Short mmCIF file of C-alpha atoms in Angstrom, two decimals:
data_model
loop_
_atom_site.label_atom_id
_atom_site.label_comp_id
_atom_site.label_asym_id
_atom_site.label_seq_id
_atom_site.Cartn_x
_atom_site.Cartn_y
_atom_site.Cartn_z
CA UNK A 23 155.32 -117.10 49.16
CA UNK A 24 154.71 -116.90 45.14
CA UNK A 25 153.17 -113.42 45.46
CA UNK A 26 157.35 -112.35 46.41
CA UNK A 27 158.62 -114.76 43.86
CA UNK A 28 157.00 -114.34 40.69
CA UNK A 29 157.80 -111.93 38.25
CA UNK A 30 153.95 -110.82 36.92
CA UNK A 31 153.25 -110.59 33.50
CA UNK A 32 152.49 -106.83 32.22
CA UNK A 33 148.33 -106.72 31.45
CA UNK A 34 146.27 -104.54 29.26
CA UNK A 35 142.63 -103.92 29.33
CA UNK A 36 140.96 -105.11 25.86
CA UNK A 37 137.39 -105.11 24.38
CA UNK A 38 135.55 -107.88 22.00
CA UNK A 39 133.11 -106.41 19.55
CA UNK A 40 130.07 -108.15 19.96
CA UNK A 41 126.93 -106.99 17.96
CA UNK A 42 123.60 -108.65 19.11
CA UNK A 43 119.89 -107.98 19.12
CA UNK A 44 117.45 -107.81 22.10
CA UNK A 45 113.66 -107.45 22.47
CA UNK A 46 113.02 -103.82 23.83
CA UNK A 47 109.53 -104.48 25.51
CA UNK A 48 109.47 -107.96 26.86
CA UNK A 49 106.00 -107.95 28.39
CA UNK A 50 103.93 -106.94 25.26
CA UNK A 51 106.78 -109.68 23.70
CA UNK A 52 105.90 -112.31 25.83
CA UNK A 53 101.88 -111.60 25.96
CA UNK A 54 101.68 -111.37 21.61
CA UNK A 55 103.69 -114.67 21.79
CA UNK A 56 101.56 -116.44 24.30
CA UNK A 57 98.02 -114.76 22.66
CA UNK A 58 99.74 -116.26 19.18
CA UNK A 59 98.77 -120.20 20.44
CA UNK A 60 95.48 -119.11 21.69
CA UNK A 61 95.76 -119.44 25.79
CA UNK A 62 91.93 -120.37 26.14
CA UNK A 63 91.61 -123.24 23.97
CA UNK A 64 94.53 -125.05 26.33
CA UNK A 65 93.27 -123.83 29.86
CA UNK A 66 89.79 -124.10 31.21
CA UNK A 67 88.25 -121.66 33.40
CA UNK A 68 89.14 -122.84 37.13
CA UNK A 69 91.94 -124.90 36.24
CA UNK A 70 94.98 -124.86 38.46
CA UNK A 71 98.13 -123.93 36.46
CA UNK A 72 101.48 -124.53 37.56
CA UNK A 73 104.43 -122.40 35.80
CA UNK A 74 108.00 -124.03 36.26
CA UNK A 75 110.70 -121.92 37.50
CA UNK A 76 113.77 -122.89 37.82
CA UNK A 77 116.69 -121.99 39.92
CA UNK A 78 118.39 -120.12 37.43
CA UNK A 79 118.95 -116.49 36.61
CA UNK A 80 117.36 -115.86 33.41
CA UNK A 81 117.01 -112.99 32.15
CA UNK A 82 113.53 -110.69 32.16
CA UNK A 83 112.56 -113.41 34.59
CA UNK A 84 110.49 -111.65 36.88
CA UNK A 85 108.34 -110.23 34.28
CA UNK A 86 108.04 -113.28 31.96
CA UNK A 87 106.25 -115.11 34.45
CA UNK A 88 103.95 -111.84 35.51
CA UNK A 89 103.01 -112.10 32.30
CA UNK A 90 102.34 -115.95 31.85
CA UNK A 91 100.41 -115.44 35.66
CA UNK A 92 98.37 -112.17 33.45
CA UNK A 93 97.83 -114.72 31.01
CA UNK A 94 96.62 -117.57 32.72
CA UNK A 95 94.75 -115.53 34.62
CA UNK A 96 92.80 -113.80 31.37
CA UNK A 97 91.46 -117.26 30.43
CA UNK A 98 89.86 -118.06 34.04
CA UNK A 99 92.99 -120.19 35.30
CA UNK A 100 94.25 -120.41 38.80
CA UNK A 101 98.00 -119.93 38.42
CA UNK A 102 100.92 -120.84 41.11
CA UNK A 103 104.01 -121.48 40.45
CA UNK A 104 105.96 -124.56 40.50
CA UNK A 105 109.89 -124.63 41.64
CA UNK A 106 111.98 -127.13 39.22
CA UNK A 107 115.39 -127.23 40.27
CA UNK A 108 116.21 -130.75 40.80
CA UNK A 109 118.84 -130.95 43.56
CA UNK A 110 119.14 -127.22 43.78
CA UNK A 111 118.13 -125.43 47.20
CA UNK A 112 119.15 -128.62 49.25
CA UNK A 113 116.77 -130.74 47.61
CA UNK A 114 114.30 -129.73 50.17
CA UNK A 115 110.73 -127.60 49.10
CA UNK A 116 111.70 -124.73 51.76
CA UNK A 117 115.16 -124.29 49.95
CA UNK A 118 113.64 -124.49 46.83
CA UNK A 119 111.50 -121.42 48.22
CA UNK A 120 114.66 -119.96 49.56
CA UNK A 121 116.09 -120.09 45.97
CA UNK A 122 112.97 -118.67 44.03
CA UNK A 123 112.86 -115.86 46.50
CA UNK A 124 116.76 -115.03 45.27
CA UNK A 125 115.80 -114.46 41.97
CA UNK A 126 112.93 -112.29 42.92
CA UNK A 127 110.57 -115.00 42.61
CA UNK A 128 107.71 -115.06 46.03
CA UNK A 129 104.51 -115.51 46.45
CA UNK A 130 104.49 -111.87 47.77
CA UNK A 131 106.20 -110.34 44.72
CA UNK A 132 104.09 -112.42 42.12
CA UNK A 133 100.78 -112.35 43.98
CA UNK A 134 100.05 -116.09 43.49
CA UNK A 135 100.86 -119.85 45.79
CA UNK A 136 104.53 -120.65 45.21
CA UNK A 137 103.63 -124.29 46.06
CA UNK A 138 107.04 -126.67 46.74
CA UNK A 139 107.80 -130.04 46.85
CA UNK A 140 110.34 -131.79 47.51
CA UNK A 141 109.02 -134.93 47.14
CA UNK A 142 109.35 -136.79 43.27
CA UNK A 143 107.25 -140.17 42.45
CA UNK A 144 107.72 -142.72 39.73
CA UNK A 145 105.43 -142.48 36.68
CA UNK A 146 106.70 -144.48 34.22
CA UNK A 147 109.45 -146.01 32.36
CA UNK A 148 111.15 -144.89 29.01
CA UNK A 149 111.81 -147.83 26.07
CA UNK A 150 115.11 -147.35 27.09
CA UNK A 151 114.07 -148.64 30.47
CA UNK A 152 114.79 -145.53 32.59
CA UNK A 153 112.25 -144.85 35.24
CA UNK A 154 111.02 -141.11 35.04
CA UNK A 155 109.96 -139.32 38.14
CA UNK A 156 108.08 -136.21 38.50
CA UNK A 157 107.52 -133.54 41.67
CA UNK A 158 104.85 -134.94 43.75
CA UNK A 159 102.62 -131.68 43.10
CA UNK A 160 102.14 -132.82 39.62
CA UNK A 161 100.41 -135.96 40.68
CA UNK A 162 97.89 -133.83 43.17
CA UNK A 163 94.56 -132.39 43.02
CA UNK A 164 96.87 -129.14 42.85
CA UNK A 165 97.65 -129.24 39.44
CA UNK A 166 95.18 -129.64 36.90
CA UNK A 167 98.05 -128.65 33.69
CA UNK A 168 101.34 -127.33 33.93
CA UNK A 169 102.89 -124.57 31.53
CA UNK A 170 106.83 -125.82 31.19
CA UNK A 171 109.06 -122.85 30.93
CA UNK A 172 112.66 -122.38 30.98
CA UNK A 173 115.87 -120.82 28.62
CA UNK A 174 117.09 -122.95 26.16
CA UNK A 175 120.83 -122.71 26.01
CA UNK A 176 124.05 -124.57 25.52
CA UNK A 177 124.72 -127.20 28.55
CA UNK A 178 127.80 -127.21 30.02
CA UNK A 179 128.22 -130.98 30.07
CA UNK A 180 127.71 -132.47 26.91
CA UNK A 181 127.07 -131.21 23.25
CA UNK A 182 123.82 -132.61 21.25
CA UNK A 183 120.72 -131.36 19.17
CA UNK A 184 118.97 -130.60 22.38
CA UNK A 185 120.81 -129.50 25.78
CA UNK A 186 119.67 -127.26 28.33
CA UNK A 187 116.19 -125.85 28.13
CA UNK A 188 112.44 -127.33 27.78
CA UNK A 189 113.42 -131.26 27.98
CA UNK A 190 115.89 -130.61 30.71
CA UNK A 191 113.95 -128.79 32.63
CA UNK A 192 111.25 -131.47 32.48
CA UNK A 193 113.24 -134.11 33.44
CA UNK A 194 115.83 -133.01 36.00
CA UNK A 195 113.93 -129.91 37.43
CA UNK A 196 110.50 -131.72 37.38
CA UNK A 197 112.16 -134.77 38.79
CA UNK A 198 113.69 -133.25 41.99
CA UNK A 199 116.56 -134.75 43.82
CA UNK A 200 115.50 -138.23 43.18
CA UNK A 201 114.70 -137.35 39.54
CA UNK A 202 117.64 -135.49 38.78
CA UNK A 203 119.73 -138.49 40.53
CA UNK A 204 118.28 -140.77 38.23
CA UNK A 205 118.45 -138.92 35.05
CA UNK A 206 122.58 -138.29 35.84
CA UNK A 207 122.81 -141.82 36.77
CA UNK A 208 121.73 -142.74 33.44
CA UNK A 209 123.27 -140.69 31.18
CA UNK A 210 126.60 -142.15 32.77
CA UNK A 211 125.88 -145.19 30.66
CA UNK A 212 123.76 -143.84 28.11
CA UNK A 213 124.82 -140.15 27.64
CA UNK A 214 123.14 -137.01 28.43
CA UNK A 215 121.81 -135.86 25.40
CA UNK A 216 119.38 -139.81 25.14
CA UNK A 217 118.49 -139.54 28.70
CA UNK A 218 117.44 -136.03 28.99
CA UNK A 219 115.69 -136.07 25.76
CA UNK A 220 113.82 -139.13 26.78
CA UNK A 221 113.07 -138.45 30.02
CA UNK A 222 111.70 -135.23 29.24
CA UNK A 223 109.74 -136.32 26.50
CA UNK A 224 108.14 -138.79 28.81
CA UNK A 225 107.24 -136.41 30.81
CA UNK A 226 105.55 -133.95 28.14
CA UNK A 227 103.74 -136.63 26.77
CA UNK A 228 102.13 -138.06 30.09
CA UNK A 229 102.01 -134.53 32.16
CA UNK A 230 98.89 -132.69 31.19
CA UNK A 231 101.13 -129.69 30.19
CA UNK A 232 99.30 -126.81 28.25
CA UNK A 233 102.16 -125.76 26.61
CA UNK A 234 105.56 -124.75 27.10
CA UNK A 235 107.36 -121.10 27.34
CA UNK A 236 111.23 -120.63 26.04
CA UNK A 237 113.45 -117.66 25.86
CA UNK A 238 116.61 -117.22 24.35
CA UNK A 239 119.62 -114.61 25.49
CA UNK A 240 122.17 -113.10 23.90
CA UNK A 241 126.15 -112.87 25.17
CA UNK A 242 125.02 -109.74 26.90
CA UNK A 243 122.45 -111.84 28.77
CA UNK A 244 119.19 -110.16 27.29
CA UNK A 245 116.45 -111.58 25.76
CA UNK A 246 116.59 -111.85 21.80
CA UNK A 247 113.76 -114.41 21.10
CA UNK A 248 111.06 -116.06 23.04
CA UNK A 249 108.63 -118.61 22.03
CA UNK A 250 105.61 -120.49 22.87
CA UNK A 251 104.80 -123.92 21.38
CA UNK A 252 102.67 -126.73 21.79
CA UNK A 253 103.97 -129.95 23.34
CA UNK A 254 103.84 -131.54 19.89
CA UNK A 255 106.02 -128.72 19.03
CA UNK A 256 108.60 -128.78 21.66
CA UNK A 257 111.53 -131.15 20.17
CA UNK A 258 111.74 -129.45 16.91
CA UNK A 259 111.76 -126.00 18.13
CA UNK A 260 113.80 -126.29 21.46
CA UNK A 261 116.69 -127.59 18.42
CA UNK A 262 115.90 -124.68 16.66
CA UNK A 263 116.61 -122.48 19.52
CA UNK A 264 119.50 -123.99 20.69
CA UNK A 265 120.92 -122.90 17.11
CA UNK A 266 120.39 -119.30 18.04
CA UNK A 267 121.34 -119.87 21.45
CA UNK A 268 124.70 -121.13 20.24
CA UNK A 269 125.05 -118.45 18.23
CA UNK A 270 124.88 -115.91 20.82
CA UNK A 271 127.90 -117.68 23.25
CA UNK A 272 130.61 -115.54 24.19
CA UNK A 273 133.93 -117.19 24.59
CA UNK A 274 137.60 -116.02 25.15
CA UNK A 275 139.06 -114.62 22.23
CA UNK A 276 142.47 -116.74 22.09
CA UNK A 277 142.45 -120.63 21.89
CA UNK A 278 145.45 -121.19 23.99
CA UNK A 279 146.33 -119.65 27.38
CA UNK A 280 148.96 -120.71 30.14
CA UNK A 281 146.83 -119.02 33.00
CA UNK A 282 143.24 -118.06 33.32
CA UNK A 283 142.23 -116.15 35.99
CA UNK A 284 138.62 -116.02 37.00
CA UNK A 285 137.48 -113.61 39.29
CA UNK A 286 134.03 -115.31 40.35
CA UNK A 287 131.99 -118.66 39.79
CA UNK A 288 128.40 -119.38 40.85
CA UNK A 289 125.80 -121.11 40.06
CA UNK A 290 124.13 -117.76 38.27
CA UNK A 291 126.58 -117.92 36.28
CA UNK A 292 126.65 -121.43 34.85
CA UNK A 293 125.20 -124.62 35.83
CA UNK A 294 128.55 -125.79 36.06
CA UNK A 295 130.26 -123.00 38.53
CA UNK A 296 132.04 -121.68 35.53
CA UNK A 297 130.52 -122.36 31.77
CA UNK A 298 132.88 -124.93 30.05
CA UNK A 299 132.54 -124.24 27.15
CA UNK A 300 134.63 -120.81 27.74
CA UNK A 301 137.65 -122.88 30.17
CA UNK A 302 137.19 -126.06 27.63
CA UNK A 303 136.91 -128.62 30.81
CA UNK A 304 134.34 -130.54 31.34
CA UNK A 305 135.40 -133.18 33.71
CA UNK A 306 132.01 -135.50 33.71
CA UNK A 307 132.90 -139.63 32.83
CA UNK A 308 132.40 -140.71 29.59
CA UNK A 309 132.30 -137.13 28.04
CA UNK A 310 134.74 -135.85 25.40
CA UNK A 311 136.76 -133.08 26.79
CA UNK A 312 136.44 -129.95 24.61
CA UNK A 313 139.56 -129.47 21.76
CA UNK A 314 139.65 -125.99 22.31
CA UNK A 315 140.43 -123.86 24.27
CA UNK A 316 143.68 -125.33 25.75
CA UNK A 317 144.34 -123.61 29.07
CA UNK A 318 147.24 -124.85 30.71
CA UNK A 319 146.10 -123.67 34.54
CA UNK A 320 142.41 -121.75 35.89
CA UNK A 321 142.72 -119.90 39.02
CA UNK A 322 138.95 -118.64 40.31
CA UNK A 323 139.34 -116.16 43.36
CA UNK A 324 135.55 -115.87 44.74
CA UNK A 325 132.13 -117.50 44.29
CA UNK A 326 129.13 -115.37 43.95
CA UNK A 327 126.81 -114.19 46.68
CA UNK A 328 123.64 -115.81 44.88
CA UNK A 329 125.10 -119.25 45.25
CA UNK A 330 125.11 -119.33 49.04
CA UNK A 331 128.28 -120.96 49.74
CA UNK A 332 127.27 -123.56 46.24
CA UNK A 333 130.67 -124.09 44.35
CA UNK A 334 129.48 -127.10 41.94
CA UNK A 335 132.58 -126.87 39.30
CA UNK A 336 135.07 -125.77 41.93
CA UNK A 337 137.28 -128.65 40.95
CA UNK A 338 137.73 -127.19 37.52
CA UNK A 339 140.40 -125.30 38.77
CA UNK A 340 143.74 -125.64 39.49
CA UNK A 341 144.44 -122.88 41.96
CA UNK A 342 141.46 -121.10 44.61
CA UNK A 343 141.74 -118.52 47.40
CA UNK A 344 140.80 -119.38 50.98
CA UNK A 345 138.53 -116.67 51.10
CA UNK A 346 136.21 -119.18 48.54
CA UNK A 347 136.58 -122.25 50.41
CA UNK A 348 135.73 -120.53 53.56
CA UNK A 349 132.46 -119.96 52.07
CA UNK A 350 131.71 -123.19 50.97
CA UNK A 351 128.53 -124.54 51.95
CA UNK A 352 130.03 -128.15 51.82
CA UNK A 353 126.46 -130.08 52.03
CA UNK A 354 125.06 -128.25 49.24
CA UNK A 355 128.31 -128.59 46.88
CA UNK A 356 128.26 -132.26 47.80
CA UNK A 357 125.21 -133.06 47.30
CA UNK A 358 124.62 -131.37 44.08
CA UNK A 359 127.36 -132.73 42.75
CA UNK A 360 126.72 -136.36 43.50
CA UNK A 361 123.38 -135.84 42.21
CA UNK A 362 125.41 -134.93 39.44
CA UNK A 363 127.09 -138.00 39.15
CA UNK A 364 130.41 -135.31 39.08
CA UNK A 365 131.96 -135.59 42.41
CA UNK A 366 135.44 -134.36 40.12
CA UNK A 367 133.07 -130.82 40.17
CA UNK A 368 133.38 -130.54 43.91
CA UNK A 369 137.34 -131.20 44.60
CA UNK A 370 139.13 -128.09 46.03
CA UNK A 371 141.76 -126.82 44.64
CA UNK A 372 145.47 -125.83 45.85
CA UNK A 373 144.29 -122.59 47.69
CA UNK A 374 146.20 -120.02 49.40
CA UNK A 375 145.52 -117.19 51.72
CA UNK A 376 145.72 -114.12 48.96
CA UNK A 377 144.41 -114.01 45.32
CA UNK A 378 148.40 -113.18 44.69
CA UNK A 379 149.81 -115.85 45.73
CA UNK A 380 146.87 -117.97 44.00
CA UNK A 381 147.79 -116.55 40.46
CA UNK A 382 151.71 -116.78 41.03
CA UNK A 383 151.10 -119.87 41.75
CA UNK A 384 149.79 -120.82 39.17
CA UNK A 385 152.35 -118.89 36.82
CA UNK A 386 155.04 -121.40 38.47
CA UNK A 387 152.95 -124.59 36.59
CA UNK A 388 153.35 -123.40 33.67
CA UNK A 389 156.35 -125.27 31.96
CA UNK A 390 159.40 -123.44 30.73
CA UNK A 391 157.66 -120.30 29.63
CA UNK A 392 158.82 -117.72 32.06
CA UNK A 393 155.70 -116.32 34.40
CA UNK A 394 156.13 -112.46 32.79
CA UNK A 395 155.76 -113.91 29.40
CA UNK A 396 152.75 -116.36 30.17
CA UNK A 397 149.85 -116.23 28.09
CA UNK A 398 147.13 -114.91 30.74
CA UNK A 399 143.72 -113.88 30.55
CA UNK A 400 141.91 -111.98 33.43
CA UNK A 401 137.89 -111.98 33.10
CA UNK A 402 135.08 -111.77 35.99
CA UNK A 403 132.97 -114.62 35.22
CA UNK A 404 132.62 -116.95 32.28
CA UNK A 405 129.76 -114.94 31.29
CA UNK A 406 131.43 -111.54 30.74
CA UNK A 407 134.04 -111.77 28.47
CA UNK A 408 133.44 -108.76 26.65
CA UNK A 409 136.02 -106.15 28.62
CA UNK A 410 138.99 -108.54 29.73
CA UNK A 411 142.63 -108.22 30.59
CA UNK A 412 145.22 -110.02 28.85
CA UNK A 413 149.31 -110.09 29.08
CA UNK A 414 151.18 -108.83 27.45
CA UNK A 415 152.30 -111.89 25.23
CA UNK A 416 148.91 -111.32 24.15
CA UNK A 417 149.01 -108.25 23.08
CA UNK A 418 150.31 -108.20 19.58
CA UNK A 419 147.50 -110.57 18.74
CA UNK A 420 144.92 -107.70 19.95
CA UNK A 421 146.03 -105.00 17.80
CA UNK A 422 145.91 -107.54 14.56
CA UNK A 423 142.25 -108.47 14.95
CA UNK A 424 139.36 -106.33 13.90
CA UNK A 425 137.32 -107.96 16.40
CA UNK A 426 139.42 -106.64 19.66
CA UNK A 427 139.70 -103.18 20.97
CA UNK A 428 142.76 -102.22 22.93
CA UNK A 429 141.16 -100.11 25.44
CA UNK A 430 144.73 -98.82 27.49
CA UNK A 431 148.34 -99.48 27.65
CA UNK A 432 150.45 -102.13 29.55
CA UNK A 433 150.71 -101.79 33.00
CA UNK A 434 151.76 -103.95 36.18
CA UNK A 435 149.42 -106.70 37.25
CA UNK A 436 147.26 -104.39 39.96
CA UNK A 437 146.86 -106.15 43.12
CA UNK A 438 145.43 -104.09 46.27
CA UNK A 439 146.98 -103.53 49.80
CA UNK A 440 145.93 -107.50 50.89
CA UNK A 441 146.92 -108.92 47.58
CA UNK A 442 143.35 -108.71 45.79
CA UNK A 443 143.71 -108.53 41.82
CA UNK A 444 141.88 -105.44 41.09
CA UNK A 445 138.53 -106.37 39.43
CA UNK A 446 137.71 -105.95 35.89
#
């Protein structure tokens, strides 16, 4: 197989200087931010208060909502919390519970309802004509207002003035499966950015929602800013925050590669499996494909244990491992990504039975550059890109930029006894 034919590049192990901020003490953070908008004159003593959480891994997010509970709970409010994940956890309010408890999120460890639904109804319509659904609970006597919180960040589908955070959350994670259907089937004709916006603005303007809760993280993944606002605040700040959000992304440091090797995907990592803007493939109709990078192949090797067999944004690659699609929970990866409106997201790749034959396969697609002098780039996940291996055909580049650390000297491509790359 490749893993006897290919001649593997040399690699070196190289670090990206990256200075950012974070908040030190995130619970008197979040409680001075939420005390800033006054909490009592937006929640009435005996109200039932419903805090979103979604089904990713945000930072600090444990704590965050112990403190929004704290806070809800200062003012006389009953607080549970409310899963938002659209599609995610099978669409169903027991894997939604499932999920939550994942990211340490339970009605045990919080000490309040986690109350689920499944279940989405139709409120309303947009101008634009797009019906807008929201999680049954919303509509009940078990809600009486709803604090919206979520991350603002970059999506990984489209690029706009507002992407993934507050409005998204709102109008895919509100929705459930049928609302998160609806909203993808949309933007298909009208684009993502228009339908999520106006969706979700639907939705802040007819929920009762007392006001909504957004953090920000830096490339190492910690929290540098949070912020509370009012829902007539929400569309100018969530733009604001996707400016620092932006400003925080960590991407590979060269703009054109022949092979990227990945060792993990999941959907902790990125919404997408693996974040695109880091590969530069995006692979959703209608959708410009990112410029930059240009990476001639992607070979991902495993998909993380918090996705439970999930790979949404396996198709991105070119080359997988068997020991991935053995895991593959195909329901869940079909599902989500037809909800999606991305079936390209759930294609498997050429696989083979070791991680070395994987990457020298890939080295073989590569045109007429030789597989020892390929341009290749070996990171964990699209979110850690900070310590990385690259080739040697690389390697000049390193030592001529201020920004990159070479951290040890060319060696072989390590592989272990069954032909596993040895991890970053």
């Amino acid at each position: 197989m490749y893993a006897e034919t290919v001649n593997f590049p040399r690699m070196a192990r190289v670090k990206q200087i990256i200075a950012q901020s974070a908040i030190k003490d995130i619970r008197s953070a979040v409680s001075e931010e939420v005390k800033r908008i006054n909490v009592a004159d937006l929640i009435k003593p005996g109200e039932k208060v419903g805090i979103t959480v979604g089904s990713r891994g945000i930072a600090n997010l444990k704590v965050i909502v112990e403190v929004l509970i704290e806070e809800v709970e200062q003012v006389g409010g009953e607080p549970f919390i409310l899963p938002a994940m659209g599609s995610h956890g099978g669409g169903t309010a027991e894997g939604q519970i499932e999920m939550l408890k994942s990211l340490g999120i339970s009605s045990e460890t919080m000490n309040v309802p986690v109350i689920a639904c499944g279940e989405a109804s139709q409120i309303g319509t947009t101008q634009q004509g797009i019906p807008v659904y929201v999680n049954n609970i919303t509509l009940s006597e078990q809600l009486d207002k709803v604090i919206i919180f979520n991350r603002v960040k970059e999506h990984t589908e489209f690029e706009g003035e507002i992407e993934s955070g507050i409005h998204k959350i709102c109008a895919i994670g509100i929705g459930n499966p049928k609302g998160a259907l609806t909203v993808h089937q949309y933007s298909l004709d009208f684009g993502y950015e228009k339908t999520i916006t106006e969706v979700g603005a639907y939705i802040i303007n007819h929920l009762p929602v007392a006001f909504a809760f957004a953090t920000v993280e830096n490339y190492y993944h910690k929290t540098a800013h949070l912020k509370a606002m009012l829902p007539n605040e929400i569309a100018d700040e969530e733009k604001r925050l996707l400016k620092l959000a932006k400003s925080n992304l960590g991407k590979i440091p060269f703009e054109e590669l022949d092979v990227l090797i990945i060792d993990e995907m999941g959907k902790n990592v990125s919404g997408a499996g693996m974040d695109t803007n880091v590969i530069g493939r995006i692979l959703v109709f209608g959708q410009k494909e990112p410029e930059k990078p240009v990476i001639k192949r992607i070979v991902v090797l495993d998909t993380t244990e918090e996705s439970h067999g999930m790979a949404t944004g396996v198709g991105l690659a070119d080359f997988t491992t068997k020991k991935l699609v053995d895991k593959l929970d195909l329901w869940s990866t079909y599902f989500n990504c037809i909800t999606a409106q991305a079936p390209e997201k759930g294609r498997i790749p050429i696989y083979f039975a070791t991680e070395k034959d994987s990457i020298g396969a890939a080295l073989t697609c590569i045109g007429i550059t030789k597989p020892e002098d390929a341009r290749v780039v070996h990171i964990q996940n699209t979110n850690e890109v900070e310590i990385i291996e690259v080739s040697e055909s690389l390697v000049k580049e390193v030592v001529d930029r201020s920004n990159l650390q070479l951290l040890e000297e060319l060696k072989p491509m390590q592989f272990d006894e069954v032909g596993n790359i040895i991890r970053i």
